[in-house]
mmCIF file of N, CA, C and O in Angstrom:
data_model
loop_
_atom_site.group_PDB
_atom_site.id
_atom_site.type_symbol
_atom_site.label_atom_id
_atom_site.label_comp_id
_atom_site.label_asym_id
_atom_site.label_seq_id
_atom_site.Cartn_x
_atom_site.Cartn_y
_atom_site.Cartn_z
ATOM 1 N N MET A 199 110.368 82.339 94.121
ATOM 2 C CA MET A 199 110.038 81.494 95.302
ATOM 3 C C MET A 199 111.254 81.370 95.779
ATOM 4 O O MET A 199 112.470 81.108 95.250
ATOM 5 N N GLY A 200 111.576 81.422 97.124
ATOM 6 C CA GLY A 200 112.706 80.986 97.958
ATOM 7 C C GLY A 200 113.646 82.313 98.012
ATOM 8 O O GLY A 200 114.897 82.296 98.377
ATOM 9 N N ARG A 201 113.046 83.555 97.592
ATOM 10 C CA ARG A 201 113.908 84.816 97.734
ATOM 11 C C ARG A 201 113.619 85.621 98.687
ATOM 12 O O ARG A 201 113.680 86.833 98.483
ATOM 13 N N ASN A 202 112.830 85.048 99.621
ATOM 14 C CA ASN A 202 112.006 86.076 100.698
ATOM 15 C C ASN A 202 112.923 87.020 101.584
ATOM 16 O O ASN A 202 112.609 87.930 101.768
ATOM 17 N N GLN A 203 114.311 86.127 101.642
ATOM 18 C CA GLN A 203 115.355 87.045 102.330
ATOM 19 C C GLN A 203 115.923 88.298 101.650
ATOM 20 O O GLN A 203 115.599 89.547 102.037
ATOM 21 N N GLU A 204 115.651 88.117 100.198
ATOM 22 C CA GLU A 204 116.182 89.259 99.390
ATOM 23 C C GLU A 204 115.048 90.279 99.312
ATOM 24 O O GLU A 204 115.424 91.556 99.438
ATOM 25 N N ALA A 205 113.967 89.680 99.177
ATOM 26 C CA ALA A 205 112.732 90.677 98.864
ATOM 27 C C ALA A 205 112.496 91.385 100.277
ATOM 28 O O ALA A 205 112.456 92.723 100.222
ATOM 29 N N GLU A 206 112.768 90.764 101.378
ATOM 30 C CA GLU A 206 112.605 91.486 102.712
ATOM 31 C C GLU A 206 113.583 92.688 102.720
ATOM 32 O O GLU A 206 113.489 94.126 103.287
ATOM 33 N N ALA A 207 114.736 92.348 102.289
ATOM 34 C CA ALA A 207 116.082 93.348 102.374
ATOM 35 C C ALA A 207 115.719 94.553 101.399
ATOM 36 O O ALA A 207 116.064 95.883 101.864
ATOM 37 N N ALA A 208 115.092 94.175 100.030
ATOM 38 C CA ALA A 208 114.909 95.266 99.240
ATOM 39 C C ALA A 208 113.616 95.863 99.926
ATOM 40 O O ALA A 208 113.770 97.412 99.787
ATOM 41 N N PHE A 209 112.642 95.553 100.583
ATOM 42 C CA PHE A 209 111.487 96.439 100.999
ATOM 43 C C PHE A 209 112.122 97.314 102.126
ATOM 44 O O PHE A 209 111.762 98.600 102.400
ATOM 45 N N ARG A 210 112.871 96.708 102.877
ATOM 46 C CA ARG A 210 113.196 97.587 104.307
ATOM 47 C C ARG A 210 114.271 98.451 103.760
ATOM 48 O O ARG A 210 114.623 99.637 104.122
ATOM 49 N N GLU A 211 115.241 98.120 102.695
ATOM 50 C CA GLU A 211 116.088 99.369 102.065
ATOM 51 C C GLU A 211 115.137 100.560 101.367
ATOM 52 O O GLU A 211 115.229 101.717 101.683
ATOM 53 N N GLU A 212 113.889 100.052 100.719
ATOM 54 C CA GLU A 212 112.986 101.123 100.271
ATOM 55 C C GLU A 212 112.345 101.891 101.353
ATOM 56 O O GLU A 212 112.286 103.108 101.017
ATOM 57 N N MET A 213 111.895 101.165 102.310
ATOM 58 C CA MET A 213 111.287 102.072 103.714
ATOM 59 C C MET A 213 112.529 102.855 104.126
ATOM 60 O O MET A 213 112.072 103.920 104.660
ATOM 61 N N GLN A 214 113.783 102.751 104.064
ATOM 62 C CA GLN A 214 114.807 103.251 104.828
ATOM 63 C C GLN A 214 114.865 104.529 103.838
ATOM 64 O O GLN A 214 114.965 105.788 104.291
ATOM 65 N N ARG A 215 114.726 104.449 102.580
ATOM 66 C CA ARG A 215 115.388 105.500 101.478
ATOM 67 C C ARG A 215 114.010 106.426 101.388
ATOM 68 O O ARG A 215 114.150 107.496 100.856
ATOM 69 N N PHE A 216 112.760 105.922 101.174
ATOM 70 C CA PHE A 216 111.930 106.634 101.037
ATOM 71 C C PHE A 216 110.624 106.232 102.084
ATOM 72 O O PHE A 216 109.603 105.421 101.637
ATOM 73 N N PRO A 217 111.033 106.784 103.444
ATOM 74 C CA PRO A 217 109.969 106.514 104.373
ATOM 75 C C PRO A 217 108.377 106.813 104.305
ATOM 76 O O PRO A 217 107.752 106.079 104.910
ATOM 77 N N THR A 218 108.284 107.897 103.589
ATOM 78 C CA THR A 218 106.775 108.006 103.584
ATOM 79 C C THR A 218 106.163 107.597 102.379
ATOM 80 O O THR A 218 104.770 107.883 102.078
ATOM 81 N N THR A 219 106.491 106.540 101.450
ATOM 82 C CA THR A 219 105.890 105.780 100.470
ATOM 83 C C THR A 219 105.505 104.548 101.108
ATOM 84 O O THR A 219 106.269 103.843 101.641
ATOM 85 N N SER A 220 104.071 104.241 101.249
ATOM 86 C CA SER A 220 103.870 103.226 101.729
ATOM 87 C C SER A 220 103.561 101.818 101.228
ATOM 88 O O SER A 220 103.793 100.782 101.765
ATOM 89 N N GLU A 221 104.051 101.638 99.994
ATOM 90 C CA GLU A 221 104.128 100.399 99.286
ATOM 91 C C GLU A 221 105.173 99.440 99.991
ATOM 92 O O GLU A 221 104.904 98.237 99.999
ATOM 93 N N ALA A 222 106.426 99.677 100.027
ATOM 94 C CA ALA A 222 107.289 98.958 100.797
ATOM 95 C C ALA A 222 106.562 98.242 101.867
ATOM 96 O O ALA A 222 106.680 96.949 102.332
ATOM 97 N N TYR A 223 106.284 99.007 102.900
ATOM 98 C CA TYR A 223 105.737 98.557 104.124
ATOM 99 C C TYR A 223 104.745 97.661 104.183
ATOM 100 O O TYR A 223 104.477 96.710 104.856
ATOM 101 N N VAL A 224 103.689 97.697 103.199
ATOM 102 C CA VAL A 224 102.661 96.905 102.773
ATOM 103 C C VAL A 224 103.131 95.793 102.037
ATOM 104 O O VAL A 224 102.818 94.547 102.790
ATOM 105 N N MET A 225 104.092 95.897 101.466
ATOM 106 C CA MET A 225 104.505 94.465 100.807
ATOM 107 C C MET A 225 105.136 93.770 101.866
ATOM 108 O O MET A 225 105.319 92.585 101.709
ATOM 109 N N LEU A 226 106.020 94.290 102.718
ATOM 110 C CA LEU A 226 106.455 93.557 103.848
ATOM 111 C C LEU A 226 105.677 93.208 104.522
ATOM 112 O O LEU A 226 105.828 91.835 105.282
ATOM 113 N N ALA A 227 104.695 93.675 105.154
ATOM 114 C CA ALA A 227 103.615 93.105 105.875
ATOM 115 C C ALA A 227 103.160 91.877 105.293
ATOM 116 O O ALA A 227 102.976 90.768 105.811
ATOM 117 N N LEU A 228 102.834 91.846 103.968
ATOM 118 C CA LEU A 228 102.201 90.615 103.323
ATOM 119 C C LEU A 228 103.274 89.540 103.282
ATOM 120 O O LEU A 228 103.043 88.157 103.457
ATOM 121 N N LEU A 229 104.660 89.717 103.142
ATOM 122 C CA LEU A 229 105.482 88.851 103.101
ATOM 123 C C LEU A 229 105.902 88.363 104.667
ATOM 124 O O LEU A 229 105.930 86.990 104.807
ATOM 125 N N LEU A 230 105.888 89.213 105.502
ATOM 126 C CA LEU A 230 105.799 88.725 106.803
ATOM 127 C C LEU A 230 104.618 87.676 107.088
ATOM 128 O O LEU A 230 104.789 86.686 107.918
ATOM 129 N N ALA A 231 103.425 88.242 106.658
ATOM 130 C CA ALA A 231 102.375 87.096 106.873
ATOM 131 C C ALA A 231 102.582 85.810 106.160
ATOM 132 O O ALA A 231 102.251 84.605 106.685
ATOM 133 N N SER A 232 103.064 85.823 104.994
ATOM 134 C CA SER A 232 103.114 84.441 104.374
ATOM 135 C C SER A 232 104.155 83.600 105.119
ATOM 136 O O SER A 232 104.141 82.358 104.798
ATOM 137 N N GLU A 233 105.139 84.321 105.955
ATOM 138 C CA GLU A 233 106.153 83.397 106.555
ATOM 139 C C GLU A 233 105.513 83.231 108.066
ATOM 140 O O GLU A 233 106.208 82.928 109.220
ATOM 141 N N HIS A 234 104.375 83.511 108.241
ATOM 142 C CA HIS A 234 103.666 83.346 109.501
ATOM 143 C C HIS A 234 104.573 84.197 110.569
ATOM 144 O O HIS A 234 104.605 83.871 111.778
ATOM 145 N N ARG A 235 105.030 85.375 110.428
ATOM 146 C CA ARG A 235 105.812 86.500 111.355
ATOM 147 C C ARG A 235 104.804 87.296 111.737
ATOM 148 O O ARG A 235 104.954 88.641 111.559
ATOM 149 N N PHE A 236 103.740 86.862 112.202
ATOM 150 C CA PHE A 236 102.462 87.850 112.594
ATOM 151 C C PHE A 236 102.922 88.786 113.557
ATOM 152 O O PHE A 236 102.546 90.125 113.498
ATOM 153 N N ASN A 237 103.894 88.708 114.669
ATOM 154 C CA ASN A 237 104.035 89.624 115.452
ATOM 155 C C ASN A 237 104.674 90.830 114.918
ATOM 156 O O ASN A 237 104.866 91.832 115.578
ATOM 157 N N GLU A 238 105.253 90.594 113.712
ATOM 158 C CA GLU A 238 106.034 91.676 113.206
ATOM 159 C C GLU A 238 105.265 92.642 112.141
ATOM 160 O O GLU A 238 105.754 93.751 111.847
ATOM 161 N N ILE A 239 103.967 92.220 112.032
ATOM 162 C CA ILE A 239 103.178 93.087 110.840
ATOM 163 C C ILE A 239 102.566 94.164 111.601
ATOM 164 O O ILE A 239 103.022 95.306 111.016
ATOM 165 N N GLU A 240 102.184 94.051 112.861
ATOM 166 C CA GLU A 240 101.623 95.537 113.152
ATOM 167 C C GLU A 240 102.687 96.619 113.501
ATOM 168 O O GLU A 240 102.463 97.834 113.186
ATOM 169 N N PRO A 241 104.082 96.266 114.080
ATOM 170 C CA PRO A 241 104.769 96.948 114.046
ATOM 171 C C PRO A 241 105.601 97.927 112.762
ATOM 172 O O PRO A 241 105.875 98.935 112.689
ATOM 173 N N THR A 242 105.426 96.805 111.670
ATOM 174 C CA THR A 242 105.966 97.574 110.514
ATOM 175 C C THR A 242 104.667 98.413 110.062
ATOM 176 O O THR A 242 105.221 99.690 109.516
ATOM 177 N N LEU A 243 103.474 98.262 110.116
ATOM 178 C CA LEU A 243 102.477 99.427 109.564
ATOM 179 C C LEU A 243 102.632 100.524 110.804
ATOM 180 O O LEU A 243 102.391 101.481 110.473
ATOM 181 N N GLU A 244 103.063 100.121 112.001
ATOM 182 C CA GLU A 244 102.972 101.429 113.082
ATOM 183 C C GLU A 244 103.987 102.381 112.348
ATOM 184 O O GLU A 244 104.082 103.713 112.545
ATOM 185 N N SER A 245 105.163 101.620 111.804
ATOM 186 C CA SER A 245 106.296 102.395 111.386
ATOM 187 C C SER A 245 105.752 103.501 110.105
ATOM 188 O O SER A 245 106.308 104.467 109.966
ATOM 189 N N MET A 246 104.975 102.703 109.147
ATOM 190 C CA MET A 246 104.620 103.453 108.051
ATOM 191 C C MET A 246 103.525 104.468 108.611
ATOM 192 O O MET A 246 103.819 105.694 107.942
ATOM 193 N N VAL A 247 102.791 104.549 109.486
ATOM 194 C CA VAL A 247 101.908 105.533 109.814
ATOM 195 C C VAL A 247 102.642 106.808 110.735
ATOM 196 O O VAL A 247 102.325 107.847 110.455
ATOM 197 N N LYS A 248 103.726 106.036 111.340
ATOM 198 C CA LYS A 248 104.575 107.246 112.052
ATOM 199 C C LYS A 248 105.569 107.920 111.032
ATOM 200 O O LYS A 248 105.791 109.234 111.192
ATOM 201 N N ALA A 249 105.825 107.354 109.854
ATOM 202 C CA ALA A 249 106.621 108.122 108.811
ATOM 203 C C ALA A 249 105.572 109.020 108.029
ATOM 204 O O ALA A 249 105.888 109.921 107.576
ATOM 205 N N SER A 250 104.197 108.420 107.870
ATOM 206 C CA SER A 250 103.544 109.432 107.028
ATOM 207 C C SER A 250 102.236 109.348 107.748
ATOM 208 O O SER A 250 101.410 108.678 107.585
ATOM 209 N N PRO A 251 102.119 110.239 108.758
ATOM 210 C CA PRO A 251 100.865 110.234 109.502
ATOM 211 C C PRO A 251 99.518 110.956 109.213
ATOM 212 O O PRO A 251 99.265 112.258 109.570
ATOM 213 N N MET A 252 99.129 110.361 108.248
ATOM 214 C CA MET A 252 97.930 110.960 107.398
ATOM 215 C C MET A 252 97.055 109.981 107.395
ATOM 216 O O MET A 252 97.265 108.689 107.592
ATOM 217 N N PRO A 253 95.653 110.553 107.597
ATOM 218 C CA PRO A 253 94.399 109.734 107.671
ATOM 219 C C PRO A 253 94.554 108.553 106.640
ATOM 220 O O PRO A 253 94.063 107.454 106.987
ATOM 221 N N ALA A 254 94.730 108.992 105.581
ATOM 222 C CA ALA A 254 94.785 107.766 104.290
ATOM 223 C C ALA A 254 95.761 106.733 104.618
ATOM 224 O O ALA A 254 95.427 105.573 104.436
ATOM 225 N N THR A 255 97.051 106.918 105.465
ATOM 226 C CA THR A 255 97.911 105.907 105.729
ATOM 227 C C THR A 255 97.288 105.102 106.818
ATOM 228 O O THR A 255 97.601 103.907 106.918
ATOM 229 N N TYR A 256 96.473 105.703 107.702
ATOM 230 C CA TYR A 256 96.183 104.959 108.606
ATOM 231 C C TYR A 256 94.895 104.061 108.228
ATOM 232 O O TYR A 256 94.839 102.774 108.728
ATOM 233 N N PHE A 257 94.085 104.685 107.292
ATOM 234 C CA PHE A 257 93.116 103.559 106.824
ATOM 235 C C PHE A 257 93.806 102.691 105.782
ATOM 236 O O PHE A 257 93.257 101.402 105.754
ATOM 237 N N LEU A 258 94.865 102.930 105.110
ATOM 238 C CA LEU A 258 95.561 101.766 104.457
ATOM 239 C C LEU A 258 96.056 100.757 105.491
ATOM 240 O O LEU A 258 95.672 99.462 105.275
ATOM 241 N N ALA A 259 96.748 101.213 106.630
ATOM 242 C CA ALA A 259 97.010 100.247 107.546
ATOM 243 C C ALA A 259 95.717 99.316 108.422
ATOM 244 O O ALA A 259 95.857 98.145 108.399
ATOM 245 N N ALA A 260 94.766 100.256 108.409
ATOM 246 C CA ALA A 260 93.561 99.265 108.823
ATOM 247 C C ALA A 260 92.893 98.296 108.057
ATOM 248 O O ALA A 260 92.610 97.337 108.043
ATOM 249 N N ARG A 261 92.986 98.700 106.714
ATOM 250 C CA ARG A 261 92.718 97.573 105.590
ATOM 251 C C ARG A 261 93.631 96.390 105.528
ATOM 252 O O ARG A 261 93.367 95.323 105.325
ATOM 253 N N GLU A 262 94.996 96.643 105.396
ATOM 254 C CA GLU A 262 95.856 95.720 105.661
ATOM 255 C C GLU A 262 95.830 94.661 106.671
ATOM 256 O O GLU A 262 95.644 93.429 106.623
ATOM 257 N N MET A 263 95.407 95.317 107.879
ATOM 258 C CA MET A 263 95.389 94.572 109.287
ATOM 259 C C MET A 263 94.057 93.757 109.058
ATOM 260 O O MET A 263 93.963 92.473 109.526
ATOM 261 N N HIS A 264 92.972 94.354 108.571
ATOM 262 C CA HIS A 264 91.608 93.698 108.092
ATOM 263 C C HIS A 264 91.794 92.456 107.488
ATOM 264 O O HIS A 264 91.116 91.313 107.690
ATOM 265 N N ASP A 265 92.338 92.841 106.253
ATOM 266 C CA ASP A 265 92.675 91.695 105.214
ATOM 267 C C ASP A 265 93.476 90.513 105.733
ATOM 268 O O ASP A 265 93.541 89.447 105.392
ATOM 269 N N LEU A 266 94.466 90.746 106.809
ATOM 270 C CA LEU A 266 95.172 89.831 107.333
ATOM 271 C C LEU A 266 94.384 89.036 108.605
ATOM 272 O O LEU A 266 95.354 88.265 109.429
ATOM 273 N N GLY A 267 93.409 89.408 108.952
ATOM 274 C CA GLY A 267 92.516 88.952 109.659
ATOM 275 C C GLY A 267 92.797 89.388 111.451
ATOM 276 O O GLY A 267 92.511 89.088 112.468
ATOM 277 N N ASN A 268 93.409 90.638 111.431
ATOM 278 C CA ASN A 268 93.463 91.293 112.756
ATOM 279 C C ASN A 268 92.846 92.519 112.874
ATOM 280 O O ASN A 268 93.075 93.669 112.844
ATOM 281 N N ASP A 269 91.248 92.330 113.349
ATOM 282 C CA ASP A 269 90.607 93.167 113.310
ATOM 283 C C ASP A 269 90.471 94.165 114.401
ATOM 284 O O ASP A 269 90.365 95.555 114.309
ATOM 285 N N ALA A 270 91.027 93.738 115.475
ATOM 286 C CA ALA A 270 91.391 94.432 116.551
ATOM 287 C C ALA A 270 92.348 95.618 115.978
ATOM 288 O O ALA A 270 92.184 97.194 116.273
ATOM 289 N N ALA A 271 93.469 95.433 115.515
ATOM 290 C CA ALA A 271 94.489 96.364 115.052
ATOM 291 C C ALA A 271 93.720 97.229 113.774
ATOM 292 O O ALA A 271 94.251 98.381 113.968
ATOM 293 N N ALA A 272 93.317 96.570 113.233
ATOM 294 C CA ALA A 272 92.320 97.229 112.178
ATOM 295 C C ALA A 272 91.294 98.486 112.471
ATOM 296 O O ALA A 272 91.595 99.566 112.027
ATOM 297 N N ARG A 273 90.705 98.051 113.527
ATOM 298 C CA ARG A 273 89.912 99.061 114.306
ATOM 299 C C ARG A 273 90.822 100.307 114.963
ATOM 300 O O ARG A 273 90.394 101.438 114.817
ATOM 301 N N SER A 274 91.859 99.867 115.497
ATOM 302 C CA SER A 274 92.675 100.802 116.184
ATOM 303 C C SER A 274 93.289 101.831 115.143
ATOM 304 O O SER A 274 93.315 103.063 115.385
ATOM 305 N N PHE A 275 93.894 101.451 113.850
ATOM 306 C CA PHE A 275 94.253 102.324 112.909
ATOM 307 C C PHE A 275 93.021 103.140 112.346
ATOM 308 O O PHE A 275 93.396 104.256 111.937
ATOM 309 N N ARG A 276 92.011 102.414 112.147
ATOM 310 C CA ARG A 276 90.921 103.024 111.512
ATOM 311 C C ARG A 276 90.394 104.586 112.455
ATOM 312 O O ARG A 276 90.329 105.670 111.967
ATOM 313 N N SER A 277 90.299 104.268 113.873
ATOM 314 C CA SER A 277 90.078 104.908 114.628
ATOM 315 C C SER A 277 91.090 106.200 114.874
ATOM 316 O O SER A 277 90.722 107.499 114.941
ATOM 317 N N GLN A 278 92.200 105.958 114.810
ATOM 318 C CA GLN A 278 93.294 107.039 114.764
ATOM 319 C C GLN A 278 93.235 107.677 113.394
ATOM 320 O O GLN A 278 93.415 108.898 113.480
ATOM 321 N N GLY A 279 93.041 107.352 112.353
ATOM 322 C CA GLY A 279 92.719 108.054 111.033
ATOM 323 C C GLY A 279 91.525 108.935 111.196
ATOM 324 O O GLY A 279 91.625 110.165 110.860
ATOM 325 N N GLU A 280 90.608 108.463 112.041
ATOM 326 C CA GLU A 280 88.990 109.162 111.982
ATOM 327 C C GLU A 280 89.286 110.118 113.043
ATOM 328 O O GLU A 280 88.908 111.205 112.796
ATOM 329 N N ARG A 281 90.328 110.136 113.944
ATOM 330 C CA ARG A 281 90.520 111.029 114.834
ATOM 331 C C ARG A 281 91.178 112.035 114.370
ATOM 332 O O ARG A 281 90.989 113.286 114.513
ATOM 333 N N LEU A 282 92.288 111.966 113.204
ATOM 334 C CA LEU A 282 93.039 112.847 112.775
ATOM 335 C C LEU A 282 91.971 113.705 111.864
ATOM 336 O O LEU A 282 92.228 114.982 111.654
ATOM 337 N N ILE A 283 91.133 113.116 111.335
ATOM 338 C CA ILE A 283 90.217 113.894 110.278
ATOM 339 C C ILE A 283 89.002 114.801 111.231
ATOM 340 O O ILE A 283 88.958 115.919 110.773
ATOM 341 N N ARG A 284 88.871 114.330 112.459
ATOM 342 C CA ARG A 284 88.051 115.238 113.100
ATOM 343 C C ARG A 284 88.932 116.228 113.546
ATOM 344 O O ARG A 284 88.444 117.667 113.862
ATOM 345 N N GLN A 285 90.353 116.390 113.977
ATOM 346 C CA GLN A 285 91.011 117.246 114.353
ATOM 347 C C GLN A 285 91.322 118.450 113.358
ATOM 348 O O GLN A 285 91.534 119.476 113.426
ATOM 349 N N ASP A 286 91.309 117.850 111.862
ATOM 350 C CA ASP A 286 91.670 118.526 110.671
ATOM 351 C C ASP A 286 90.694 118.258 109.463
ATOM 352 O O ASP A 286 91.430 117.224 108.786
ATOM 353 N N PRO A 287 89.515 118.728 109.426
ATOM 354 C CA PRO A 287 88.661 118.047 108.384
ATOM 355 C C PRO A 287 89.216 118.306 106.949
ATOM 356 O O PRO A 287 88.961 117.352 106.180
ATOM 357 N N GLY A 288 90.185 119.060 106.742
ATOM 358 C CA GLY A 288 90.756 119.538 105.485
ATOM 359 C C GLY A 288 91.844 117.973 105.334
ATOM 360 O O GLY A 288 92.034 118.053 104.006
ATOM 361 N N GLN A 289 91.727 117.233 106.196
ATOM 362 C CA GLN A 289 92.864 115.769 105.966
ATOM 363 C C GLN A 289 92.070 114.538 105.420
ATOM 364 O O GLN A 289 92.678 113.610 105.747
ATOM 365 N N ARG A 290 91.017 115.023 104.907
ATOM 366 C CA ARG A 290 90.268 113.665 104.404
ATOM 367 C C ARG A 290 91.003 112.931 103.711
ATOM 368 O O ARG A 290 91.538 113.219 102.931
ATOM 369 N N GLY A 291 90.825 111.623 104.060
ATOM 370 C CA GLY A 291 91.699 110.488 103.197
ATOM 371 C C GLY A 291 90.609 109.461 102.648
ATOM 372 O O GLY A 291 89.430 109.244 102.761
ATOM 373 N N ASP A 292 91.262 108.528 101.873
ATOM 374 C CA ASP A 292 90.616 107.434 101.503
ATOM 375 C C ASP A 292 90.170 106.343 102.762
ATOM 376 O O ASP A 292 91.165 105.979 103.233
ATOM 377 N N ARG A 293 88.873 105.988 102.753
ATOM 378 C CA ARG A 293 88.514 105.496 103.855
ATOM 379 C C ARG A 293 88.238 104.008 103.345
ATOM 380 O O ARG A 293 87.375 103.030 104.282
ATOM 381 N N ARG A 294 88.974 103.173 102.545
ATOM 382 C CA ARG A 294 88.505 102.065 101.897
ATOM 383 C C ARG A 294 88.637 100.930 103.030
ATOM 384 O O ARG A 294 89.365 100.741 103.806
#
């Protein structure tokens, strides 16, 4: 507790060093939510899907946005993931 700045710096460093790994993006999104920095969450998850533009990544972003109460953004991410599957059915991802 009280070490949010250190955690944020660590998440951002991990995102920079390993941009296609989604865990740091998700953890940062949760940290931002805990600090009521809601306007920074969607851009963080947008960065995640830009770094790893696969259906599973879009579905993960959709789940996180839904869990954080932003259903409009969740629908948008889910729609983009579904579009990728339609374009290339071999890219099926986790739709949780």
